[in-house]
Structure formats: C-alpha cells, structure tokens
Coordinates of C-alpha atoms in Angstrom, one line a residue:
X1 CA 13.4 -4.2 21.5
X2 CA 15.5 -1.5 20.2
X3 CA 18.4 -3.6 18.5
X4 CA 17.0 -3.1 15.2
X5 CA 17.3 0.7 15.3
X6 CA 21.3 0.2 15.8
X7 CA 21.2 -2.4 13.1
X8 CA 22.5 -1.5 9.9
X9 CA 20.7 -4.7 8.3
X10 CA 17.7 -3.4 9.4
X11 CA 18.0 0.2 7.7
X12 CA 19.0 -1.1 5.0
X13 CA 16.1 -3.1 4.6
X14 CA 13.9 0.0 5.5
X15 CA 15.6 2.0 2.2
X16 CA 14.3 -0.5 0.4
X17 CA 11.2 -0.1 1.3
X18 CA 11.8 3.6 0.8
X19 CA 13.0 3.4 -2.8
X20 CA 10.2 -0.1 -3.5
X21 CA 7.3 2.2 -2.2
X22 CA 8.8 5.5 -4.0
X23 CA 8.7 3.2 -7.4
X24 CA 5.0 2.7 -6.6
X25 CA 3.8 5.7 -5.8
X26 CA 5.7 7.0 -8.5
X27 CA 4.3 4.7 -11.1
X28 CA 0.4 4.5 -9.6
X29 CA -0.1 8.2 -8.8
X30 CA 2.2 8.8 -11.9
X31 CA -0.7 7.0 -14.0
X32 CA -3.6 8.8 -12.5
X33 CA -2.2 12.0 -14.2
X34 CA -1.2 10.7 -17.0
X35 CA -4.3 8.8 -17.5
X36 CA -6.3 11.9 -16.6
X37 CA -3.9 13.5 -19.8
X38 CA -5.3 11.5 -22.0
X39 CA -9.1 11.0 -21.0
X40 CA -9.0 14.9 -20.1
X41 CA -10.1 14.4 -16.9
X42 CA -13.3 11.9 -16.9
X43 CA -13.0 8.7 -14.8
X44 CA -14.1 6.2 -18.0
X45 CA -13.8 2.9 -18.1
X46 CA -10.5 3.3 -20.3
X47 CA -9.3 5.4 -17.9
X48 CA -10.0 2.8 -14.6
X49 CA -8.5 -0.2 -16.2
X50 CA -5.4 2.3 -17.1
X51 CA -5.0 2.9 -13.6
X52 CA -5.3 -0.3 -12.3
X53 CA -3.5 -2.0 -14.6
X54 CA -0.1 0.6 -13.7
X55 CA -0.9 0.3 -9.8
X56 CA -1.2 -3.3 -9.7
X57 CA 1.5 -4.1 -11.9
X58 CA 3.7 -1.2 -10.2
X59 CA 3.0 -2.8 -7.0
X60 CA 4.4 -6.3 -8.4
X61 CA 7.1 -4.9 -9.9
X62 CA 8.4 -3.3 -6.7
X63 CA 7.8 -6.2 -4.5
X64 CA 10.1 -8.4 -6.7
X65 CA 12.7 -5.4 -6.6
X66 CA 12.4 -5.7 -3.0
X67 CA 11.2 -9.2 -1.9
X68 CA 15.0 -10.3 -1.1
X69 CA 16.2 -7.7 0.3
X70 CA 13.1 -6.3 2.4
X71 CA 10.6 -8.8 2.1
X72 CA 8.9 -6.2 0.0
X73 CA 5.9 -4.9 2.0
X74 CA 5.8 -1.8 0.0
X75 CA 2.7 -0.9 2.4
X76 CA 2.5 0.7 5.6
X77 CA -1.0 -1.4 6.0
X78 CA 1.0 -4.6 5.5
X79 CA 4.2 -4.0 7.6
X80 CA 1.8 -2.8 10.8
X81 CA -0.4 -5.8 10.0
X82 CA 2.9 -8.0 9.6
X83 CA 3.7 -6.7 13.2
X84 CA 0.3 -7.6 15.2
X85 CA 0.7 -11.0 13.6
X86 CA 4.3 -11.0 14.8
X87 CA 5.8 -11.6 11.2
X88 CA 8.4 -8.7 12.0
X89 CA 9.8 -7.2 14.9
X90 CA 7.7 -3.7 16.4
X91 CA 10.9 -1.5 16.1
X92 CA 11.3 -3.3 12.3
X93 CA 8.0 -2.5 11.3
X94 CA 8.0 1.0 12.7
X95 CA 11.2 1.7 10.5
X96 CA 9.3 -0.2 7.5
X97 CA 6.6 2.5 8.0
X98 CA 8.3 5.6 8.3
X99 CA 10.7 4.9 5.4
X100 CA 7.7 3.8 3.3
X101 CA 5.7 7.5 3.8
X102 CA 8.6 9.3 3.0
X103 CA 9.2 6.8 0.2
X104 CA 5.4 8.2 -1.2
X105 CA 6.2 11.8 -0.1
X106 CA 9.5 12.2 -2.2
X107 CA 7.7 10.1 -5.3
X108 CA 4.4 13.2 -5.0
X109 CA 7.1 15.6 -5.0
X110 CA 8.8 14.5 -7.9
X111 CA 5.5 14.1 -9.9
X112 CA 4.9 17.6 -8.9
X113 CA 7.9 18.5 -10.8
X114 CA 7.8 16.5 -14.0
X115 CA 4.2 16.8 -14.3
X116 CA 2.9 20.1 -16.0
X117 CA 0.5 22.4 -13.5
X118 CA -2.5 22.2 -15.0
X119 CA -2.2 17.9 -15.2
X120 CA -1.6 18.4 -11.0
X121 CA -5.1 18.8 -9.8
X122 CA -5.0 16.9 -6.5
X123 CA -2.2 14.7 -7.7
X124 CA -4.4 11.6 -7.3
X125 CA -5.2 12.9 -3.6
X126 CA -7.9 10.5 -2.5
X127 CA -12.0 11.6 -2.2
X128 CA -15.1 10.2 -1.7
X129 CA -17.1 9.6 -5.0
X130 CA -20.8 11.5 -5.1
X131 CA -23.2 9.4 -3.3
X132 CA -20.7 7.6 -1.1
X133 CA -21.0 8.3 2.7
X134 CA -18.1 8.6 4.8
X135 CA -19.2 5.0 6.4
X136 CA -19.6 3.5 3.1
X137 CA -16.2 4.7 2.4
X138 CA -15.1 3.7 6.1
X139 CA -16.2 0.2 4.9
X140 CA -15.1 -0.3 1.5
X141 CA -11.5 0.6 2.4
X142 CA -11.6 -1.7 5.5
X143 CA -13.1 -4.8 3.5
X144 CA -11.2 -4.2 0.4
X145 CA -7.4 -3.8 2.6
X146 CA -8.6 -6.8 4.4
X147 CA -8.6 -8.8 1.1
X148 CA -5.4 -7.6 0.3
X149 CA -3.8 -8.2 3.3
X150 CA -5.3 -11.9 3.6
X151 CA -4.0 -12.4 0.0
X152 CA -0.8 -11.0 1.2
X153 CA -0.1 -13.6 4.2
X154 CA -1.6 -16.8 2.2
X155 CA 0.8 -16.2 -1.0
X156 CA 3.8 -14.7 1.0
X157 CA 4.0 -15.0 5.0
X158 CA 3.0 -18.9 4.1
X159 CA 5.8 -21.1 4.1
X160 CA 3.8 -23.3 2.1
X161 CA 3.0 -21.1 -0.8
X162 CA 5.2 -21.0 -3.8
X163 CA 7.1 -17.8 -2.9
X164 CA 8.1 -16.9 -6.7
X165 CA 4.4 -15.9 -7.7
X166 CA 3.8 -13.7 -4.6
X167 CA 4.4 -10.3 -6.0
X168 CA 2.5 -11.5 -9.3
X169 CA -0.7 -12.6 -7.2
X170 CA -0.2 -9.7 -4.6
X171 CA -0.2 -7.3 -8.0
X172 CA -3.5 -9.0 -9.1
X173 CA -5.1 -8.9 -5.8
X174 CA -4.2 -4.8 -5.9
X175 CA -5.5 -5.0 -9.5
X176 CA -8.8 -6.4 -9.7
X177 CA -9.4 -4.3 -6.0
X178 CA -8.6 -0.9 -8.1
X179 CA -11.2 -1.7 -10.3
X180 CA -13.7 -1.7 -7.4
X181 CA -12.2 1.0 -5.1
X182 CA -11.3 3.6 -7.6
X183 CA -14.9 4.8 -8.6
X184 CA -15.9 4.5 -5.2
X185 CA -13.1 5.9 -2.9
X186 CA -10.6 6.5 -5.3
X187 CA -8.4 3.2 -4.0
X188 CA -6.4 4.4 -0.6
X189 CA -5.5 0.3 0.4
X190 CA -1.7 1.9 0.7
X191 CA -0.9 4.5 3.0
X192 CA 1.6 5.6 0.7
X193 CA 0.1 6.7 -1.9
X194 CA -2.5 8.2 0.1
X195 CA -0.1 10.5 2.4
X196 CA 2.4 11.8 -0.5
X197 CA -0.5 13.3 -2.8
X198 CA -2.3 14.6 0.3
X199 CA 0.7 16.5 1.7
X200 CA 1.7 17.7 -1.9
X201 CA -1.2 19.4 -3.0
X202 CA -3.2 19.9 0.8
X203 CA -6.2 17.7 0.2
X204 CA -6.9 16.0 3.1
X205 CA -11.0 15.5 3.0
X206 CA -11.8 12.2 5.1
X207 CA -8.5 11.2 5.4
X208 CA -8.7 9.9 8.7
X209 CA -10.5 7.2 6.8
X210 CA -8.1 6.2 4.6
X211 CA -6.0 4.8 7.6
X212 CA -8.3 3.7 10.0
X213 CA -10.2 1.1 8.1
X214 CA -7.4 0.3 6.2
X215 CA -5.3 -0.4 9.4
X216 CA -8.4 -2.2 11.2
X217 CA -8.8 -4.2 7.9
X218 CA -4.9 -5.3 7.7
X219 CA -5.3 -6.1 11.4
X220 CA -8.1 -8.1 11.3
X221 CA -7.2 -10.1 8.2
X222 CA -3.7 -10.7 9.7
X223 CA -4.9 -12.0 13.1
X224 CA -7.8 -14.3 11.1
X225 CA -5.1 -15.6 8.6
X226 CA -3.0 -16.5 11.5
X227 CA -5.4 -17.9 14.1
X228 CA -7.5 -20.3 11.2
X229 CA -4.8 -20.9 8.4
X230 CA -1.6 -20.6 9.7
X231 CA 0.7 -23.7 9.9
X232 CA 1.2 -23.0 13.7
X233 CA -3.1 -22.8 14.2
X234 CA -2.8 -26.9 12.7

C-alpha cells in the first residue's frame, strides 16, 4: 500500500502535479486580478468571459504539460475521484493531492507578490454571490464538479476516447462551467485554487462547501461513469 511513497516515479509524478496545478492557479487566480485591473472591480460580462477563458484554457494548458508525465489531474477533486473509482493507487492519489494544494498555495503567494496591494482584495478567495444560500451554493458546486469530473473520465480515463483532445475538451468543460459558477459561487470546482487564495489573504466564509460538494460531486460522477459506461460495466 505504501510502495508508492518509497517510489521515486511516483514523486516525481506528484511535482508535476505541483508545478501543473501552480501554472493554473497561477494563471486563473492570476486573471481574476488582472481582470478585476481592468474592469475596476465589477463582475461584467467582459470581465466573466475574461476569466473563463484564462481558467479554462490554463487548465488545458497545464494538463498537456503534464498529461505524460502525471496523467495531468491538476485537481485534488479529480485525483480523490480517480482513487474511489480505482484509476490510481490510494497512497498515489494522496501524494497527487498534497503536492497539488501546495502547488495552489506557492502560485497565491507569488500573486501576492507581483500583484500590487490594492489589486489583492481576497486574491480571488471564493464567496457566495448575494441571494445565493449556502445550499444553493452546496448544490451548484456538487452538480457543476460532477460534470467536470464525468467529462473528465469519458475524454481521459476511457481507453476508447481519442486521448490527444482530452485537455482541450477537459479546458472547455472548465470553460463553459466558469461561465455558470462564477456569478453564482465564484467557481471553486478545483480545490486548488480554492485553498491558496483562502490561506493567502484569510477568507474562509463557507469554505467547507467548496470541498464537500465538490468531493461528493467527483465521487459520485466517477462511480456512475464507471458502473454505466465504463468498458469493464459492458
């Protein structure tokens, strides 16, 4: 159970998830600031498509950096949902996880030092939009990480599935969800980029929620994707 902690294969598949999650954050959290720059501070439509755009395109980007290497989960939600489905080893995963939290921590800290104070704000931290309950929140995050995570297995845990156009479709997937998350819940979907603004700049209002639906979202879309579409369920 433990092998993979003594493996150096396995590490060094972990540090790329480090430094493939660090270019995410860097780059999505990175373009909530600089989007909030140039929009001084209002949420437009501009401003949405802005971030979406760099997050899903971001998110691609470092999957293909890290797809050969890593497999390029680049998302705590996906390597724990990876696990339950038995995709990766427990011990793997749990490596996957840690390296990818501190991969978003160091990228928050570093946008805390090129960006100028009075562009910090929260740095991105994620908050509840006015009107939105803490269950309405609870749910958007668990349906929305659930489509991700399905999109996930079908274009990239498939054999069958033409493994060059994962990351692009997996970037899309984050993409078009952005557009729906962001003025709602402010888009957690990656545990990431949800921890390393929170323990940057000490926001942490409902952020239980941001990993429990998220996780029970992943989980739920990995064991459906395996027990109805799944080559093994034919």
């Amino acid at each position: 159970m433990f092998d993979d902690l003594r493996s150096i294969e396995s590490w060094r598949d972990a540090l790329a998830e480090l430094f493939g999650t660090g270019l995410y954050v860097f780059v999505g959290v990175g373009a909530v600031i600089a989007s909030g720059i140039a929009s001084g501070g209002e949420l437009d439509a501009a401003r949405l498509v802005a971030i979406a755009l760099a997050n899903g395109l971001g998110l691609a980007v470092a999957i293909y950096a890290t797809m050969h290497v890593s497999g390029g989960h680049i998302n705590p939600f996906v390597s724990i949902a990876a696990a339950l489905a038995r995709r990766i080893r427990p011990a793997k995963a749990a490596m996957y996880v840690a390296c990818q939290l501190a991969g978003g921590v160091l990228a928050s800290l570093l946008l805390v030092y090129v960006t100028p104070n009075a562009a910090e704000g929260s740095l991105g931290a994620r908050s509840l939009a006015d009107g939105v309950s803490v269950g309405m929140g609870f749910t958007i995050e668990l349906v929305l990480v659930f489509a991700l995570v399905f999109v996930v297995f079908a274009v990239a845990m498939d054999r069958r599935a033409p493994a060059a156009l994962a990351p692009l479709a997996i970037g899309m997937a984050f993409l078009v969800i952005h557009l729906v998350a962001v003025p709602l819940t402010g888009a957690g979907l990656n545990a990431a980029s949800v921890l390393g603004p929170a323990v940057v700049s000490g926001h942490w209002t409902d952020h239980w929620l941001y990993w429990v639906g998220p996780i029970a979202g992943g989980a739920l879309a990995a064991l459906a994707y395996q027990a109805l579409f799944a080559p093994e369920a034919e």
